[in-house]
XYZ file of C-alpha atoms in Angstrom:
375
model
C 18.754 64.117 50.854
C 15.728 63.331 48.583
C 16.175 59.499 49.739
C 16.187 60.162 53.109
C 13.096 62.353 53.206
C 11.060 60.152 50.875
C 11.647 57.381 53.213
C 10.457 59.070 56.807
C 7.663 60.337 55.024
C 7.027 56.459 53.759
C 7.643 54.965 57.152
C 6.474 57.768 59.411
C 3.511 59.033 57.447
C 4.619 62.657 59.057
C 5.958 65.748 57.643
C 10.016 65.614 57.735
C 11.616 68.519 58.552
C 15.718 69.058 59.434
C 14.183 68.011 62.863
C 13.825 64.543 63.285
C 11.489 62.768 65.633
C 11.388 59.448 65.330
C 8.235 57.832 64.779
C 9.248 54.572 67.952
C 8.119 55.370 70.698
C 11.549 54.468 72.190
C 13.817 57.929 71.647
C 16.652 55.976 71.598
C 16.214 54.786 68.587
C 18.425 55.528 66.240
C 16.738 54.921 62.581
C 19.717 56.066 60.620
C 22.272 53.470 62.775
C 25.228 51.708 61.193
C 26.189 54.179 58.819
C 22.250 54.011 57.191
C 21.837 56.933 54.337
C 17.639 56.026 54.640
C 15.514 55.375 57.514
C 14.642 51.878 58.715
C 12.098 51.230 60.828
C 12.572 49.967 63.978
C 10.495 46.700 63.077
C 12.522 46.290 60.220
C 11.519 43.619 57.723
C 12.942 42.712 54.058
C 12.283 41.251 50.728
C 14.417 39.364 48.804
C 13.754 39.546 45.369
C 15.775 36.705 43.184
C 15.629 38.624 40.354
C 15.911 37.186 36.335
C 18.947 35.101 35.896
C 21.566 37.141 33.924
C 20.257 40.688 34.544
C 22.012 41.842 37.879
C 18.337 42.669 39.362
C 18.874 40.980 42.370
C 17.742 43.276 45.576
C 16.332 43.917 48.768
C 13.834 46.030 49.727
C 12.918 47.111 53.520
C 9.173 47.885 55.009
C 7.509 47.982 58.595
C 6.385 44.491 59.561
C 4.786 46.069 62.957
C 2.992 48.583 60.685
C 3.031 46.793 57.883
C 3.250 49.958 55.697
C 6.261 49.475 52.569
C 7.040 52.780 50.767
C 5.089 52.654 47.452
C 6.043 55.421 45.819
C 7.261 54.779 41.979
C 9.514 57.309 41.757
C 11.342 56.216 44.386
C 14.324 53.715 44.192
C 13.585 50.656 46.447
C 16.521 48.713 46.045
C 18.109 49.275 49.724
C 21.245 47.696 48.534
C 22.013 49.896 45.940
C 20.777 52.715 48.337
C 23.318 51.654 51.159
C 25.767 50.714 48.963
C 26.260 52.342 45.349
C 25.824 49.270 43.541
C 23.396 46.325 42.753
C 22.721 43.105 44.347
C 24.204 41.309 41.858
C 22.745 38.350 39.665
C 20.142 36.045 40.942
C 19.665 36.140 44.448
C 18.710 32.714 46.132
C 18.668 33.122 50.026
C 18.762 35.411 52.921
C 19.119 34.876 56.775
C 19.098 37.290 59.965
C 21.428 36.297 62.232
C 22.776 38.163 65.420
C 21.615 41.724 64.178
C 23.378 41.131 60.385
C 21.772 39.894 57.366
C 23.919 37.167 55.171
C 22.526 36.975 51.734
C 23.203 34.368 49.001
C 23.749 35.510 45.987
C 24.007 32.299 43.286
C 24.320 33.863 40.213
C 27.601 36.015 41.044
C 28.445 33.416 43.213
C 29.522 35.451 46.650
C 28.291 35.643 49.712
C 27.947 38.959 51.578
C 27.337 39.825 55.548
C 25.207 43.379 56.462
C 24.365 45.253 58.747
C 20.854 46.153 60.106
C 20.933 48.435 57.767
C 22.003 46.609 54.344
C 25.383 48.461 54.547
C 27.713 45.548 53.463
C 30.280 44.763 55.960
C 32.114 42.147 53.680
C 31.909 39.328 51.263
C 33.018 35.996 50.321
C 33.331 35.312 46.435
C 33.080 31.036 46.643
C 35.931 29.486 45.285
C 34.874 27.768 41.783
C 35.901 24.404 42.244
C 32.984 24.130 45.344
C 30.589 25.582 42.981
C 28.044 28.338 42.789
C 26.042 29.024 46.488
C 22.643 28.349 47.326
C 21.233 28.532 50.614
C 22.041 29.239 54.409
C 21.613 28.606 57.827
C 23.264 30.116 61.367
C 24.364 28.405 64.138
C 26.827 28.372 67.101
C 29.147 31.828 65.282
C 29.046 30.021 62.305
C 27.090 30.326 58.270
C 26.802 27.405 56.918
C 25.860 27.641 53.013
C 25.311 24.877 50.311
C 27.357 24.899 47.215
C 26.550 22.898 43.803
C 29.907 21.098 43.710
C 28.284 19.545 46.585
C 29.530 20.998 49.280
C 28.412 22.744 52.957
C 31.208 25.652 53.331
C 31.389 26.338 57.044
C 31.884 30.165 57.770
C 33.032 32.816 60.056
C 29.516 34.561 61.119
C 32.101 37.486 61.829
C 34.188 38.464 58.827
C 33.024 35.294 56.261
C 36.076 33.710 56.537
C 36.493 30.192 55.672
C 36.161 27.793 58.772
C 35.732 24.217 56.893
C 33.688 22.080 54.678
C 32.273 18.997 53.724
C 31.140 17.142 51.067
C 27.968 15.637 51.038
C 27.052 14.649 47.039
C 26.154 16.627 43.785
C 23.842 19.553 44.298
C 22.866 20.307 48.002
C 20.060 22.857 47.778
C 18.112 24.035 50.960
C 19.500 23.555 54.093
C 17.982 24.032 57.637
C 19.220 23.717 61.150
C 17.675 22.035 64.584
C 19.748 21.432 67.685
C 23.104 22.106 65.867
C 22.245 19.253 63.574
C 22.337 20.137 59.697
C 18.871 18.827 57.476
C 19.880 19.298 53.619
C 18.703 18.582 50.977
C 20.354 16.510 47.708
C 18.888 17.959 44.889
C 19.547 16.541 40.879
C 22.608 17.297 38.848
C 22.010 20.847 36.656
C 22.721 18.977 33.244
C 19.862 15.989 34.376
C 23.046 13.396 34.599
C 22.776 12.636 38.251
C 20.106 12.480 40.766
C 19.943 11.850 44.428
C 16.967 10.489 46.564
C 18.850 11.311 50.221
C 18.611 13.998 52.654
C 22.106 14.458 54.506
C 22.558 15.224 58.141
C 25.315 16.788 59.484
C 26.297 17.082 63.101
C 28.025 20.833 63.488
C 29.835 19.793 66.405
C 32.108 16.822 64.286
C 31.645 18.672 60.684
C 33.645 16.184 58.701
C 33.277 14.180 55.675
C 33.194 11.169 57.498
C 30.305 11.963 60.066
C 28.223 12.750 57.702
C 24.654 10.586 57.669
C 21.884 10.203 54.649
C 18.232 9.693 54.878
C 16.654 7.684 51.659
C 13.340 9.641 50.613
C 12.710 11.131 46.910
C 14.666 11.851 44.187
C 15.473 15.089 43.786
C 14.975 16.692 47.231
C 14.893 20.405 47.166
C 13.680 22.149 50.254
C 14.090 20.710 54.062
C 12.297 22.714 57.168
C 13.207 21.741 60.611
C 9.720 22.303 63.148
C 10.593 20.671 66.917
C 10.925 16.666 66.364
C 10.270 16.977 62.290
C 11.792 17.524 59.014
C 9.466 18.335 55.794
C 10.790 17.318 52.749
C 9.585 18.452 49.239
C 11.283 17.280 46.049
C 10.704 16.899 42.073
C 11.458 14.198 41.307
C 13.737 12.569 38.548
C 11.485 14.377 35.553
C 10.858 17.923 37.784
C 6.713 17.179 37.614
C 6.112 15.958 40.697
C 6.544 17.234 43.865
C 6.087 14.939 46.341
C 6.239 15.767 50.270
C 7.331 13.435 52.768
C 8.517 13.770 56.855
C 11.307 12.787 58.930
C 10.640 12.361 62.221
C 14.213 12.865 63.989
C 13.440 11.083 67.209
C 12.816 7.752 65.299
C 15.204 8.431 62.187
C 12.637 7.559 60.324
C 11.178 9.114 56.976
C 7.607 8.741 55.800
C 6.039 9.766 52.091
C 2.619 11.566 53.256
C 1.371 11.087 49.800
C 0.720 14.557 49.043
C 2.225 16.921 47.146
C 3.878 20.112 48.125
C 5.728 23.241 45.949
C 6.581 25.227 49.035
C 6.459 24.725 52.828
C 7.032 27.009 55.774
C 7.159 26.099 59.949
C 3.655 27.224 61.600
C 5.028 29.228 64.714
C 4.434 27.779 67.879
C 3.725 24.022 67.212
C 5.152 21.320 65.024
C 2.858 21.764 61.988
C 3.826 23.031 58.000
C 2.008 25.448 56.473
C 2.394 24.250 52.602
C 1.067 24.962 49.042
C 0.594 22.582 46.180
C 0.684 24.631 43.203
C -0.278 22.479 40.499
C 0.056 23.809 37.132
C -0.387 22.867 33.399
C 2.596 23.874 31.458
C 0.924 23.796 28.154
C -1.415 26.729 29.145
C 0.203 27.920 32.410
C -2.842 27.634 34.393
C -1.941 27.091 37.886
C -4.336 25.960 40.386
C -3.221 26.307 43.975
C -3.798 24.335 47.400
C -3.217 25.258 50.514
C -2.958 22.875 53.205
C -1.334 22.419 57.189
C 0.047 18.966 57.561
C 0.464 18.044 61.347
C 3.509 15.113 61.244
C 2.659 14.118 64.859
C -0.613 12.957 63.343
C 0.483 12.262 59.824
C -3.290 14.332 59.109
C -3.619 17.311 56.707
C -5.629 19.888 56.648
C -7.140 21.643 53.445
C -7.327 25.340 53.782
C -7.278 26.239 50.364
C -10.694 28.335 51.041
C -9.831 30.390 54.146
C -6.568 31.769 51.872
C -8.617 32.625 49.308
C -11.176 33.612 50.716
C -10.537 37.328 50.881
C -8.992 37.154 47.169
C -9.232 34.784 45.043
C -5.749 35.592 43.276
C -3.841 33.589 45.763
C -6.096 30.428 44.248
C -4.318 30.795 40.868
C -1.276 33.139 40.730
C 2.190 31.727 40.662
C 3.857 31.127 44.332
C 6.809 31.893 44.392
C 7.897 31.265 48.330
C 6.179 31.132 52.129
C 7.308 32.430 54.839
C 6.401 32.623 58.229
C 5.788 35.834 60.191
C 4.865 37.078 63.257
C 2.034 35.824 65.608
C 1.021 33.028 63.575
C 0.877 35.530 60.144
C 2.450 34.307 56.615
C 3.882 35.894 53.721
C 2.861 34.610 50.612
C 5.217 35.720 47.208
C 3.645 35.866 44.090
C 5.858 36.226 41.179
C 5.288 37.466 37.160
C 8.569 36.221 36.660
C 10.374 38.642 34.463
C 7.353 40.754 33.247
C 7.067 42.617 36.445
C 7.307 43.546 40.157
C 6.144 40.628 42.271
C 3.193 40.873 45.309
C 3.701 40.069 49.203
C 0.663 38.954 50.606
C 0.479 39.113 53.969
C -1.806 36.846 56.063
C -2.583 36.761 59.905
C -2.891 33.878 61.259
C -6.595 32.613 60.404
C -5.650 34.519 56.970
C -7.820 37.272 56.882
C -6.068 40.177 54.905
C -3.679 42.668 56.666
C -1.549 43.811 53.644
C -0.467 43.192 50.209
C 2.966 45.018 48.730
C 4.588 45.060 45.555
C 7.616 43.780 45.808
C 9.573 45.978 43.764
C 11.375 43.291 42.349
C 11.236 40.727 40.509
C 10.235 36.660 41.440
C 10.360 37.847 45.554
C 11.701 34.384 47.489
C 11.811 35.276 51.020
C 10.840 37.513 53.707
C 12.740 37.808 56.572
C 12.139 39.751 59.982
C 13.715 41.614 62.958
C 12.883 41.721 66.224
């Protein structure tokens, strides 16, 4: 099969014959496991690219995070999905989480969400009910996928076969959610049609997941991203107009929230302590010049630290090109997503941990949102 051969060569960089030999060092590994039609890597990573909203471009593509090595060749479809699967993605893809071996990807726009395997072979799907609204974003925990809907709900899932296991409802609009010690962070983001805003974060205790239990945080209007890192909770927002983005912490042992006065457009967990990793990307909408900041903010200390120069200091791009999501890899690494929105293919950059260059992909998709890893 040309797809199969075109991807050993990619991931391999051997000759492929009818005779296989996988390119782990562990025999036993089985690249073309749970029913795969292509070859994934052992240290199996993927894109999610959101796509353009109305154009069913949604997909995910696969590469080597261990290697770091992602099969570039244009002739060659890249959509794993539709590899795996005989069909697209769907329309506008917003999230994607790795949990227990499966992937469980969010897909807003067609408003479903679907469990697969290792792979990307779908196992099965839940289309959300209208009346809780269109999904956006979702965490694991304890057997269970818990996703935010716009109606302004948290579904509560079976991690096994999707099936519905509760809900609650927390307010208009939950966006991001994030998990720490079975407690849910979300965030209360603003109405769609500008009506209604919200300036809480909700918590949600998984282990009494009703209406009732659930407790709210003031901090800004318009809350759209929450990270969970040991005792803390970032916070970024946009406030009532969508112009600012303003950044602020909740400290979990002391229930308290802070505003750090600075401003943040994405933030990721730094591995192995309790700092963010953030960007500010500041941009003037009447020439779309966007000027980008890069900062760590250690909560413990309420301190930041600007390391706008060290990320750009092996290209300069990452100083002014549109950021589209951060996410953390392995040993201290990031992956920074640049999108051209819909004139192109987005770029992965991907940064070790005192960002000096290993790798930068094209995403083969359009406005790339998250990276997530196995192993």
């Amino acid at each position: 099969m040309k797809f199969r051969s075109l991807f050993l060569s990619a991931i391999c960089g051997l000759a492929v014959s009818a005779a296989f030999t996988s390119c782990s060092d562990d025999d036993e590994y089985d690249p073309f496991a749970g029913g795969s039609k292509v070859a994934i890597p052992e240290n199996v990573g993927y894109i999610l690219n959101q796509g353009s909203s109305g154009k069913n471009n949604a997909n995910i593509v696969c590469f080597d995070w261990k290697a770091d090595t992602l099969n570039v060749d244009p002739n060659t479809e890249h959509d794993l999905f539709y590899l795996q699967n005989g069909k697209r993605l769907g329309d506008t893809a917003q999230d994607m989480i790795m949990y227990n071996g499966n992937l469980y990807v969010v897909v807003y726009g067609s408003s479903y969400v679907a469990k697969l395997n290792r792979a990307g072979v779908e196992q099965t799907r839940k289309q959300i009910p209208s009346e809780y609204g269109q999904p956006r974003y979702a965490v694991a925990e304890d057997g269970a996928i818990y996703v935010t809907c716009i109606g302004g709900y948290i579904l509560k899932l079976s991690a096994d076969d999707l099936s519905e296991l509760g809900k609650v409802k927390v307010g208009h609009t939950p966006e991001h959610i994030d998990e720490n010690d079975g407690i849910l962070y979300v965030a209360q983001g603003s109405s769609y049609d500008g009506k209604e805003s919200d300036n809480r974060i909700a918590i949600v205790n998984t282990n009494n997941f009703t209406d009732a239990a659930v407790k709210y945080v003031d901090v800004m209007p318009n809350t759209q991203v929450v990270v969970a890192n040991d005792n803390y909770v970032a916070v970024q927002g946009y406030g009532y107009d969508w112009t600012n983005t303003p950044f602020w912490i909740y400290d979990i042992k002391s229930g308290k929230a802070i505003d750090t006065g600075e401003c943040c457009t994405y933030v990721t967990k730094v591995e192995g302590s309790n700092k963010f990793f953030c960007v500010y990307a500041k941009t003037d909408w009447s020439t779309y010049e966007t000027h980008n900041t890069y900062f760590y903010y250690d909560p413990a200390t309420q301190s930041k630290e600007d390391i706008t120069s060290k990320v750009g200091s092996n290209d300069e791009t990452l100083l002014s090109c549109t950021v589209f999501g951060l996410s953390t890899g392995k040993d201290g690494s990031y992956y920074i997503l640049n999108s051209f929105y819909s004139s192109g293919n987005g770029r992965v950059f991907h940064e070790t941990d005192n960002f000096q260059r290993q790798q930068v992909y094209t995403s083969w998709g359009q406005n790339p949102c998250k990276v997530v890893l196995d192993k």
